[in-house]
Amino acid sequence: MLRIFVLWLILALPGAAQTTPPASEADAPVETDAAGQLIEILRDEAAREALIRQLEASAAEVAEPAAATEVAPPEISLARQIAEYTRATAEGATGMMFDVVASAGTVLGAFTETGRIDWTEITATVTSLVLVGAVTLGLFFALRLIGMRIFAAMAARTAEQRWLMSLALIVGSSLIDALIIVLAWAGGYAFALWIGEPGVMDFRQSLFLNAFLLVELVKVALRGVFAPNFARLRFAPMSDETAAYWYFWSSRLVSLLGYGILLVVPIINAAVSFAVGRSVTVLIVVTALLIAVLIVLQNRAPIAQALRARHERDPNDVIGRIEAFLAGFWHWLAIFYLVALFVVWTARPADALPFMLMATLNSVIAVVVGVVVMALISRAIAGGLRVPQDLRQTLPLLEDRLNAFVPSILKVIRALVALGVVIAIGQAWQVADFLGWVASEAGREVTGRAVSAVLVVLIALAAWLAMSSFIEYRLNPNAGRVPTARERTLLSLFRNAFTIALVIMAAMLALSQLGVNIAPLLAGAGVLGLAIGFGAQKLVQDIITGAFIQVENAMNEGDVVTAGGTTGVVEKLTIRSVGLRTLDGTYHLIPFSSVDMVSNFMKDFSYHVANVGVAYREDVAEVKVLMQKAFDILKASEHGQHIIGDFEIHGVAELGESSVVVRGRIKTLPGMQWGIGRAYNEIIKRVLDEAGVEIPFPHLTLYMGQEKDGSAPPLNLRRAPALPKRTAPKPPAPDSAATLAQNTPSPETQRAGPQDDEPPREETIRRSLPDQEEAENR
């Protein structure tokens, strides 16, 4: 082991062995012997393993003191971080302003100071660029004239084709335009290689040709979007004036930035200095920024009006509402975007252009995808969900139930999509590293908990939907067998209980997945339940009484009962109360604690008790026969299917003041006794009338007195005094006056009193009776 350790020291400190001069010539054999021993150790497997373990142990001993000496970075508070960020932003903005001013001074100094400009270089540049530029641009314009004719023919054909073929023609026109640029660029390259020394090109000519290719290809994309000369080959729908305006300014900005940075700045770097070139670059970018800001401010109102147009056409469109919301401050967003581009370019001049292009492209893709997805979700929310017709017949309420909560879920998803677009834009511009946070341990834990909670809620919704659909299927008489009243009641109670239990369990599980300790919640719920038990004894009594009523099957939904002094149809039955609908349509909610007795009119069977009153002169036996006859007629009608027994005649039930009451009873199905009773009353009335049996009604006998010889005195009638006349507000119509004169009796008729077929007026009789009594008293 000692020999191994010595060898390890030799290997671990090769620098020391090399830097330390040898003491004598005898040291060389020592190193040779050590190398030979090392070779022997590496050849021996056991010795090699021992050397590796020794090296690992030594590395661990060296790493432990280094780790112990590391000092954890101090934690910075949020306020300190915000302060540092704002300080850095302010310093960066100030430094940027100083850079712009310094750049202007540098450029001005380059032209004022003598000896800084290499005029020989500038002369050579102009000489080498004039011919190549003239040939390239001349070839470009010549090919462009040919392309214009082709574009005109293609634009004419788009009017006769369908939209797919029109799209192909538009794309083809852009490809032809790009081909023209490539041909002109290739011709310029060939000419540059031909002039001067054959096969050799000046770097300035290469700068011009590369700048020409890139700038003009970008203009091809702009012409494909705006197409100022051919409206039919335009991607974006807009007027010719608008297209020409935007193409003019966008192409000028592209030319300024492209030719300025790719051509002018390198030439200035070669002819003057890199500092002046850097300053010229800053001035070019600042000029482009100012032009872009002025264009944005100039088009603030027209673009705002265009953004509000969709919302004005359809106020319910979500995309239109977003556009209308952005219409008020879109120009500030655009200016902020332009300034952000300038700041990023200033901070990262080396890779600013690729970074900005990729960030902008990713932002546009995120916005387009988000808008498309949000539009599809909005259309689904507005249109609702549709289920197949056969499923709708089996589960009539499934479609309404889905449309009750699915749109809410889609709205949440739409909000998450909008949040995802914001996160994607921030990630593209490196404002916030969301993906890095998700990849971290804390991010994985938070996202995992959130996804688990969402899955719990979705599973709970699916379970509730399945349970509700099953109960609806069982209660649907068109699917399977007809449910009984008991099944309807118990299934409704089970649905309510299951819903409450499911909501509580889902809430507890979701909170548990989010990291909330639910043990105190459960303990608090127990204490709260105990407090409610003592403080709400009436509620407890309602629940206990309702439970016993359900166990004893005292009532079910659809039954006609009397509970708490109210008679009506049971519409809703819970564990705590019952809802009754009376005959006049009033809905009564009766807690079970106020119910001391339940009278159910629809338990197993029902009876209609027929009490038929006849005059005392009628034969009771004949009345019984007529009642049986009426029952036979009733049983032969459509009501016979609801009668489940023979007619029971109980006989004379009462000797009333003016009638003899004969009672009978009809046994019916539950709930049919009222309809059977109404039909039987109609039939018995018709049968008794046909038989001449009198159905008595209250009579009034007027006794006028009697003479001693037994004769009745004559009825003394007097004419009632006329009522005082009232002044009518307006004379009656001729027809009304004629009718009034026809109905008014003549004075002779009034003096003669009532006619034989006209009964005396009540007022006349009332006035004559005191006079008759006075005559008898005399």
XYZ file of C-alpha atoms in Angstrom, residues 153-479:
327
model
C -52.419 37.126 -65.552
C -52.489 35.228 -62.261
C -54.609 37.951 -60.624
C -57.101 37.711 -63.476
C -57.370 33.946 -63.025
C -57.990 34.146 -59.281
C -61.391 35.772 -59.923
C -62.541 32.642 -61.813
C -61.190 29.998 -59.430
C -62.276 28.647 -56.097
C -60.591 29.698 -52.889
C -58.169 26.749 -52.832
C -56.958 27.435 -56.358
C -56.809 31.151 -55.571
C -54.617 30.397 -52.576
C -52.325 28.313 -54.774
C -52.027 31.193 -57.250
C -51.190 33.638 -54.448
C -48.467 31.345 -53.109
C -47.181 30.809 -56.656
C -46.932 34.552 -57.240
C -44.802 34.904 -54.104
C -42.518 32.093 -55.253
C -42.101 33.711 -58.667
C -41.294 37.020 -56.978
C -38.669 35.306 -54.828
C -37.243 33.596 -57.906
C -36.790 37.012 -59.556
C -34.755 38.170 -56.540
C -32.596 35.051 -56.597
C -31.936 35.388 -60.352
C -30.944 39.048 -59.993
C -28.677 38.166 -57.055
C -27.065 35.329 -59.023
C -26.529 37.622 -62.018
C -24.859 40.207 -59.785
C -22.606 37.525 -58.305
C -21.625 36.289 -61.768
C -20.827 39.828 -62.925
C -18.772 40.539 -59.779
C -16.708 37.409 -60.363
C -16.225 38.269 -64.034
C -14.970 41.841 -63.740
C -11.546 42.575 -62.370
C -9.427 39.547 -61.580
C -11.318 36.483 -62.849
C -12.764 34.360 -60.066
C -12.017 36.935 -57.354
C -14.703 39.099 -55.709
C -14.232 42.151 -53.561
C -15.731 41.818 -50.064
C -17.676 45.047 -50.536
C -19.468 43.570 -53.523
C -20.310 40.489 -51.469
C -21.708 42.721 -48.733
C -23.969 44.488 -51.210
C -25.200 41.280 -52.858
C -25.945 39.568 -49.542
C -27.761 42.651 -48.260
C -29.723 42.819 -51.510
C -30.769 39.177 -51.244
C -31.910 39.365 -47.613
C -33.665 42.724 -47.872
C -35.495 41.937 -51.095
C -36.614 38.504 -49.857
C -38.146 40.210 -46.828
C -39.874 42.597 -49.217
C -41.212 39.573 -51.114
C -42.931 38.471 -47.922
C -44.318 41.999 -47.476
C -45.596 42.035 -51.069
C -47.249 38.671 -50.489
C -49.162 40.108 -47.541
C -50.019 43.556 -48.901
C -49.686 43.162 -52.728
C -50.042 46.905 -53.435
C -50.377 46.456 -57.221
C -52.636 43.371 -57.386
C -55.518 43.211 -54.949
C -56.513 39.672 -55.989
C -53.060 38.337 -55.003
C -53.268 39.787 -51.509
C -53.292 37.539 -48.444
C -54.742 40.091 -46.063
C -58.165 41.597 -46.939
C -57.742 45.386 -47.098
C -58.237 48.292 -49.445
C -55.664 49.271 -52.081
C -54.872 52.526 -50.292
C -54.265 50.778 -46.978
C -52.105 48.112 -48.621
C -50.015 50.703 -50.458
C -49.524 52.725 -47.251
C -48.331 49.813 -45.135
C -46.124 48.366 -47.864
C -44.480 51.738 -48.443
C -43.492 52.288 -44.829
C -42.631 48.672 -44.006
C -40.415 48.348 -47.078
C -38.666 51.619 -46.205
C -37.967 50.393 -42.674
C -36.626 47.076 -43.999
C -34.373 48.889 -46.472
C -33.100 51.260 -43.785
C -32.260 48.500 -41.340
C -31.058 45.940 -43.906
C -28.849 48.049 -46.138
C -27.749 50.248 -43.250
C -26.572 47.475 -40.927
C -25.538 44.870 -43.516
C -23.832 47.237 -45.981
C -23.175 50.766 -44.700
C -21.927 49.846 -41.217
C -19.293 47.300 -42.431
C -18.012 49.822 -44.949
C -17.716 52.490 -42.224
C -15.928 49.978 -40.010
C -13.366 49.469 -42.777
C -13.083 53.104 -43.866
C -13.261 54.929 -40.520
C -13.326 52.847 -37.331
C -15.394 50.296 -35.485
C -16.438 52.916 -32.913
C -17.948 55.087 -35.634
C -19.592 52.010 -37.171
C -21.104 51.138 -33.824
C -22.395 54.682 -33.457
C -23.888 54.651 -36.958
C -25.626 51.365 -36.120
C -27.187 52.932 -33.027
C -28.359 55.951 -35.017
C -29.875 53.743 -37.722
C -31.810 51.691 -35.158
C -32.970 54.809 -33.309
C -34.160 56.341 -36.579
C -36.095 53.178 -37.430
C -37.590 53.167 -33.922
C -38.793 56.766 -34.216
C -40.317 56.114 -37.650
C -42.122 53.032 -36.350
C -43.466 54.916 -33.306
C -44.730 57.734 -35.549
C -46.474 55.192 -37.805
C -48.157 53.610 -34.783
C -49.378 56.953 -33.452
C -50.568 58.018 -36.902
C -52.727 54.865 -37.251
C -54.011 54.746 -33.686
C -57.645 55.645 -34.471
C -58.123 53.588 -37.708
C -56.756 50.415 -36.149
C -58.808 50.948 -32.992
C -61.932 51.278 -35.135
C -61.038 48.094 -37.023
C -60.555 46.234 -33.733
C -64.001 47.334 -32.503
C -65.757 46.327 -35.742
C -66.039 42.623 -34.899
C -67.441 43.330 -31.459
C -70.016 45.694 -32.963
C -71.131 42.980 -35.388
C -71.412 40.291 -32.704
C -71.285 41.503 -29.082
C -71.218 37.889 -27.802
C -68.051 36.943 -29.694
C -65.194 36.403 -27.242
C -62.500 37.263 -29.789
C -64.413 40.432 -30.643
C -64.580 41.393 -26.965
C -60.825 40.889 -26.644
C -60.180 43.000 -29.730
C -62.518 45.717 -28.454
C -60.686 45.638 -25.131
C -57.323 46.055 -26.872
C -58.613 48.855 -29.094
C -58.207 51.447 -26.363
C -54.504 50.908 -25.706
C -53.132 48.825 -28.563
C -50.784 51.650 -29.582
C -49.153 51.647 -26.135
C -48.549 47.908 -26.456
C -47.034 48.416 -29.897
C -44.772 51.212 -28.680
C -43.744 49.119 -25.679
C -42.920 46.247 -28.026
C -40.770 48.483 -30.234
C -38.933 49.954 -27.265
C -38.412 46.431 -25.873
C -36.877 45.406 -29.188
C -34.507 48.351 -29.010
C -33.574 47.617 -25.392
C -32.901 43.949 -26.140
C -30.790 44.906 -29.136
C -28.816 47.378 -27.028
C -28.232 44.836 -24.250
C -27.370 41.968 -26.600
C -25.998 43.474 -29.832
C -24.217 40.272 -30.880
C -27.238 37.952 -31.029
C -30.028 40.534 -30.733
C -31.442 40.078 -34.241
C -31.799 36.267 -34.103
C -33.141 36.485 -30.570
C -35.708 39.146 -31.466
C -36.809 37.321 -34.581
C -37.246 34.012 -32.756
C -38.973 35.673 -29.800
C -41.337 37.536 -32.129
C -42.026 34.405 -34.155
C -42.749 32.361 -31.023
C -44.974 35.126 -29.690
C -46.945 35.296 -32.942
C -47.327 31.513 -33.033
C -48.486 31.477 -29.396
C -51.014 34.243 -30.024
C -52.356 32.645 -33.225
C -52.692 29.206 -31.666
C -54.259 30.685 -28.536
C -56.749 32.747 -30.531
C -57.738 29.739 -32.668
C -58.206 27.498 -29.636
C -60.139 30.181 -27.761
C -62.341 30.757 -30.811
C -63.128 27.024 -31.029
C -63.887 26.907 -27.307
C -66.106 29.989 -27.580
C -67.987 28.409 -30.478
C -68.478 25.232 -28.428
C -69.758 27.292 -25.491
C -72.179 29.248 -27.675
C -73.419 26.216 -29.613
C -73.730 23.912 -26.627
C -73.465 20.143 -26.639
C -75.768 17.877 -28.619
C -76.421 14.217 -27.826
C -77.783 11.643 -30.292
C -81.533 11.340 -30.653
C -81.769 7.791 -29.273
C -79.693 8.740 -26.237
C -81.854 11.840 -25.763
C -84.966 9.658 -25.667
C -83.404 7.371 -23.072
C -81.883 10.197 -21.000
C -83.932 13.350 -21.705
C -82.083 15.474 -19.145
C -78.548 14.425 -20.124
C -78.101 17.207 -22.686
C -79.314 19.896 -20.277
C -77.149 18.453 -17.522
C -74.064 18.505 -19.749
C -74.790 22.056 -20.876
C -75.128 23.051 -17.220
C -71.464 22.525 -16.283
C -69.495 21.734 -19.457
C -69.586 25.406 -20.638
C -68.215 26.438 -17.244
C -65.368 23.957 -17.633
C -64.713 25.246 -21.141
C -64.580 28.809 -19.819
C -61.951 27.728 -17.291
C -60.003 26.008 -20.068
C -60.262 29.169 -22.167
C -58.833 31.207 -19.305
C -56.013 28.664 -18.931
C -55.303 28.945 -22.665
C -55.039 32.727 -22.329
C -52.693 32.268 -19.368
C -50.660 29.813 -21.422
C -50.311 32.383 -24.209
C -49.013 34.950 -21.715
C -46.563 32.411 -20.276
C -45.379 31.443 -23.776
C -44.762 35.088 -24.669
C -42.860 35.642 -21.422
C -40.835 32.482 -22.054
C -40.038 33.584 -25.619
C -38.749 36.955 -24.434
C -37.024 35.396 -21.398
C -39.029 37.561 -19.043
C -39.841 34.537 -16.881
C -38.363 31.055 -17.143
C -41.587 29.131 -16.577
C -40.272 25.905 -18.084
C -37.224 26.064 -15.842
C -39.447 26.593 -12.821
C -41.614 23.636 -13.843
C -38.501 21.499 -14.201
C -37.376 22.429 -10.682
C -38.401 20.467 -7.630
C -40.791 23.141 -6.366
C -42.345 23.553 -9.805
C -42.888 19.828 -10.212
C -44.510 19.644 -6.803
C -46.861 22.589 -7.425
C -47.882 21.477 -10.924
C -48.313 17.884 -9.766
C -50.588 18.952 -6.915
C -52.609 21.229 -9.187
C -53.069 18.510 -11.812
C -54.055 15.988 -9.122
C -56.650 18.392 -7.703
C -58.091 19.017 -11.171
C -58.270 15.271 -11.821
C -60.125 14.759 -8.532
C -62.696 17.387 -9.507
C -63.118 15.923 -12.998
C -63.544 12.390 -11.624
C -66.127 13.686 -9.150
C -68.028 15.396 -11.981
C -67.923 12.202 -14.048
C -69.210 10.158 -11.077
C -72.029 12.639 -10.465
C -72.966 12.605 -14.139
C -72.993 8.801 -14.247
C -75.109 8.551 -11.081
C -77.588 11.193 -12.255
C -77.888 9.531 -15.658
C -78.520 6.141 -14.069
C -81.243 7.551 -11.817
C -82.757 9.390 -14.750
C -82.749 6.131 -16.721
C -84.509 4.305 -13.891
C -87.103 7.059 -13.514
C -87.792 7.271 -17.258
C -90.977 5.265 -18.031
C -90.022 5.126 -21.723
C -86.847 3.165 -20.946
